[in-house]
Coordinates of C-alpha atoms in Angstrom, one line a residue:
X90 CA -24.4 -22.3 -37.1
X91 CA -24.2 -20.6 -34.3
X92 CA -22.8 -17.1 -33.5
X93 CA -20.3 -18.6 -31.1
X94 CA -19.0 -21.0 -33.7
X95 CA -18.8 -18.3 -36.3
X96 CA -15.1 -16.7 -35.1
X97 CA -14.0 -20.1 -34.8
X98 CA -14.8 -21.2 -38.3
X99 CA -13.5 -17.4 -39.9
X100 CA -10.2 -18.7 -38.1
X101 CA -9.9 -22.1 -39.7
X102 CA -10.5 -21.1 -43.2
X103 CA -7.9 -18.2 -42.3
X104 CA -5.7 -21.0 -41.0
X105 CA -6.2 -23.3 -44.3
X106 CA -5.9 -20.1 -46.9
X107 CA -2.8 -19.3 -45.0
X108 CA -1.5 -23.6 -45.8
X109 CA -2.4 -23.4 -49.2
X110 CA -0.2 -20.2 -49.5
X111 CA 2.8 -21.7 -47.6
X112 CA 2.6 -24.7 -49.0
X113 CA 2.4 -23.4 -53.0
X114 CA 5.5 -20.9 -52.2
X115 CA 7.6 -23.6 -50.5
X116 CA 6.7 -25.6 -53.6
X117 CA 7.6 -22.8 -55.9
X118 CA 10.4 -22.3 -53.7
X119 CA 12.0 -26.0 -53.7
X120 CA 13.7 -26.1 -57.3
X121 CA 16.0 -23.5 -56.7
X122 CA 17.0 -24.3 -53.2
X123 CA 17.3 -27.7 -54.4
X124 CA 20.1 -25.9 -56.9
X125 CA 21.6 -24.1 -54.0
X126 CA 21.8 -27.7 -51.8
X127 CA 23.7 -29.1 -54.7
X128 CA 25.9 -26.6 -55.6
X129 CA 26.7 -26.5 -51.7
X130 CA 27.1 -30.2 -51.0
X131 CA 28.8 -30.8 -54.6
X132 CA 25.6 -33.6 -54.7
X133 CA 23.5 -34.4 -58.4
X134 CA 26.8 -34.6 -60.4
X135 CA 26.0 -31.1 -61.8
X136 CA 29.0 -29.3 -63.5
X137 CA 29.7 -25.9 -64.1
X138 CA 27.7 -23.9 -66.9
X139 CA 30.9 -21.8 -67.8
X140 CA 33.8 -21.7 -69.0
X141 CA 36.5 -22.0 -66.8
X142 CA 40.6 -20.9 -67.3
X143 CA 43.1 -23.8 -66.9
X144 CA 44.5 -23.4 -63.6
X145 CA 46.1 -26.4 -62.8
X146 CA 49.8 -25.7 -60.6
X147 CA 51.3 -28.8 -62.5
X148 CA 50.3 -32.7 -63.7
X149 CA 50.2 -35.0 -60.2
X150 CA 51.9 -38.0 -62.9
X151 CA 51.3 -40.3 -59.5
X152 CA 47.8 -40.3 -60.1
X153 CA 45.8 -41.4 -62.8
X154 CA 42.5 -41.1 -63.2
X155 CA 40.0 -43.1 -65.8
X156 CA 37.1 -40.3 -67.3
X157 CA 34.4 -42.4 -68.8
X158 CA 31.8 -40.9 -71.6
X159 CA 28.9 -41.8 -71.9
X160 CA 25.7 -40.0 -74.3
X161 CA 22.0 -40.4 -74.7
X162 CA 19.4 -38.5 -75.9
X163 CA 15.9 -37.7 -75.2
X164 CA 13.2 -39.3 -76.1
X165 CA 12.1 -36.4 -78.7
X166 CA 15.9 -35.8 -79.9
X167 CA 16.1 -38.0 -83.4
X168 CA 19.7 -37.4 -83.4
X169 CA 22.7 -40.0 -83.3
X170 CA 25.2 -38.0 -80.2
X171 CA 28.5 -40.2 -78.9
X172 CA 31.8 -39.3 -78.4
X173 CA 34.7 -40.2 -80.0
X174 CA 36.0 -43.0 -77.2
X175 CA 34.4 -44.3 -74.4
X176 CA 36.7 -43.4 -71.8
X177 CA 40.2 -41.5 -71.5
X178 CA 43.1 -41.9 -68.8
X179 CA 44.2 -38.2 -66.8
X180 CA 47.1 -37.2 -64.8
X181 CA 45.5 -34.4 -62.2
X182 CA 46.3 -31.3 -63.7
X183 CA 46.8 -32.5 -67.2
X184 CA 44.6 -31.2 -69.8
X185 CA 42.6 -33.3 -72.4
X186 CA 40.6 -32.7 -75.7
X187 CA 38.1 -35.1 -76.9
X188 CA 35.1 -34.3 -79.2
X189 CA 31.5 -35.9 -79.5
X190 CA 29.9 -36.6 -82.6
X191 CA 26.1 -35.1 -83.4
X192 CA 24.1 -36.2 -86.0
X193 CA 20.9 -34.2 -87.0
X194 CA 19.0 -37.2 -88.3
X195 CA 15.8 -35.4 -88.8
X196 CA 15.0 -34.1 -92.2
X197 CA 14.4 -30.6 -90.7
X198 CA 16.7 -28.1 -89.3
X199 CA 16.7 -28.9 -85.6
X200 CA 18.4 -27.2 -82.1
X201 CA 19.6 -29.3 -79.7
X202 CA 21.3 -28.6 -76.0
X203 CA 23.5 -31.0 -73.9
X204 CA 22.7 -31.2 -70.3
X205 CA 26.2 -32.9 -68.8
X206 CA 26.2 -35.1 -65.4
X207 CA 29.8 -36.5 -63.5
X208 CA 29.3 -39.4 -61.1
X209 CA 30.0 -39.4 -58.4
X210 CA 28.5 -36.5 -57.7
X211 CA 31.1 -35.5 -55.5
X212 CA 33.5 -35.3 -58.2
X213 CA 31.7 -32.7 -60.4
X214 CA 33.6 -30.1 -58.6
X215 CA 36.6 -31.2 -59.2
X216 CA 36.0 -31.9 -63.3
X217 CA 37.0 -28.4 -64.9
X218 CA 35.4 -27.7 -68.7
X219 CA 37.7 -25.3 -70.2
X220 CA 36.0 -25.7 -73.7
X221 CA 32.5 -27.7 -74.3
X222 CA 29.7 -27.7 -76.7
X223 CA 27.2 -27.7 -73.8
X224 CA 27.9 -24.4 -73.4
X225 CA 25.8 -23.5 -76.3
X226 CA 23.0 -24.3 -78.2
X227 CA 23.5 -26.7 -81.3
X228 CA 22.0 -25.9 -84.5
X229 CA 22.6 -28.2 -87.1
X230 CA 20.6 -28.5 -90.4
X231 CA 18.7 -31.8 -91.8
X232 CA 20.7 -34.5 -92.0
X233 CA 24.0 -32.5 -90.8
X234 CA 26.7 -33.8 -88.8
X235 CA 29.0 -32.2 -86.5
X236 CA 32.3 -33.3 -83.8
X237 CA 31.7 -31.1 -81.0
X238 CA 35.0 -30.3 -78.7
X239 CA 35.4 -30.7 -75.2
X240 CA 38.4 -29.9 -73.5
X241 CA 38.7 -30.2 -69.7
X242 CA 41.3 -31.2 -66.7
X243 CA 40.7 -33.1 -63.7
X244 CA 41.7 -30.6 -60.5
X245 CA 44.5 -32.3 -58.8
X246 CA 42.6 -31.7 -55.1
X247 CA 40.5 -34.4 -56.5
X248 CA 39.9 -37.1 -53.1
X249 CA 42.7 -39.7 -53.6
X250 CA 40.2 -42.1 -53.6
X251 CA 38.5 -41.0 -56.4
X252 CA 40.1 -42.6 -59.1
X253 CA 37.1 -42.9 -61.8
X254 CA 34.5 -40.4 -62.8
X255 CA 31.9 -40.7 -65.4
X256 CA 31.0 -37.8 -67.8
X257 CA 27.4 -38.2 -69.0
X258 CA 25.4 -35.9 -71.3
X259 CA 22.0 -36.1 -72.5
X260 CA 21.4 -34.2 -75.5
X261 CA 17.8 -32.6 -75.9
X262 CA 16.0 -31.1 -78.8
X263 CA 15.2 -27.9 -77.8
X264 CA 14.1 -26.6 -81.7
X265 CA 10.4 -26.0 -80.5
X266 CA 11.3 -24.0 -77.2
X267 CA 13.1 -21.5 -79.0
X268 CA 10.7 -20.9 -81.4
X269 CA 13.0 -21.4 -84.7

């Protein structure tokens, strides 16, 4: 190697060390600007992780909307989760109450946590929790059942043609993360 060649080398590796360090921070970077995309965009279906107050200015009876439920859990969650009915019919505006049934089926006390979804993704913004179980963590103890509430309202600035959302939560044992 010559002496020539030597700056020209120092500069590459500087030029790959500096890649590496890009590259790992815009791939440290991506999961929460991929929140801020959808939260932006109203994309992924993801719904708010608080409470909200109703707010509706009235029930738009011209419109009705159909709210399908549908449950699952993960592959480690040995519970039985599913709500009470498999879909529900809304006026925009009007406020609903349905619950979901969870079933510890373990024979150890367990934690789970729902993760909900609304298709089309669009929509999420305009479905409204005012009460819901994913809010918090679910402890139940071996073999213990609950019916978990969730009371919600469809916004009436919902798109006109928008006249079906799905509601879809996967339920997830969480008992080893936290550690009980």
């Amino acid at each position: 190697m010559s002496e020539q060649q030597q700056p020209q080398i120092r500069k590459s590796v500087a030029k790959l060390c500096m890649t590496v360090v890009a590259m790992f921070a815009f791939g440290f970077a991506l999961v929460p600007l991929y929140d801020v995309f959808c939260e932006v965009t109203g994309l992924n279906g993801k719904t708010a992780t608080e409470a909200t107050t109703y707010q509706a200015d009235g029930i738009d009876e011209s419109r009705t909307i159909t709210v399908q439920f549908i449950s699952r859990t993960a592959k480690n969650a040995a519970w039985q989760f599913e709500p009470e009915m498999n879909s529900i019919q809304v006026h925009p505006g009007e406020m609903k109450f349905v619950k979901f049934y969870a079933k510890n089926n373990t024979g150890a006390n367990a934690v789970a946590q729902a993760v909900p979804s609304v298709s089309p993704g669009q929509a999420a913004n305009y479905f409204q929790k005012i009460e819901c179980f994913c809010f918090n963590q679910q402890p139940l103890q071996a073999n213990e059942d609950i019916w978990m509430p969730l009371q919600f309202y469809v916004d009436p600035d919902l798109p006109e043609e928008m006249t079906e959302l799905t509601l879809s939560y996967t339920l997830y044992d969480i008992t080893a993360s936290i550690g009980s």
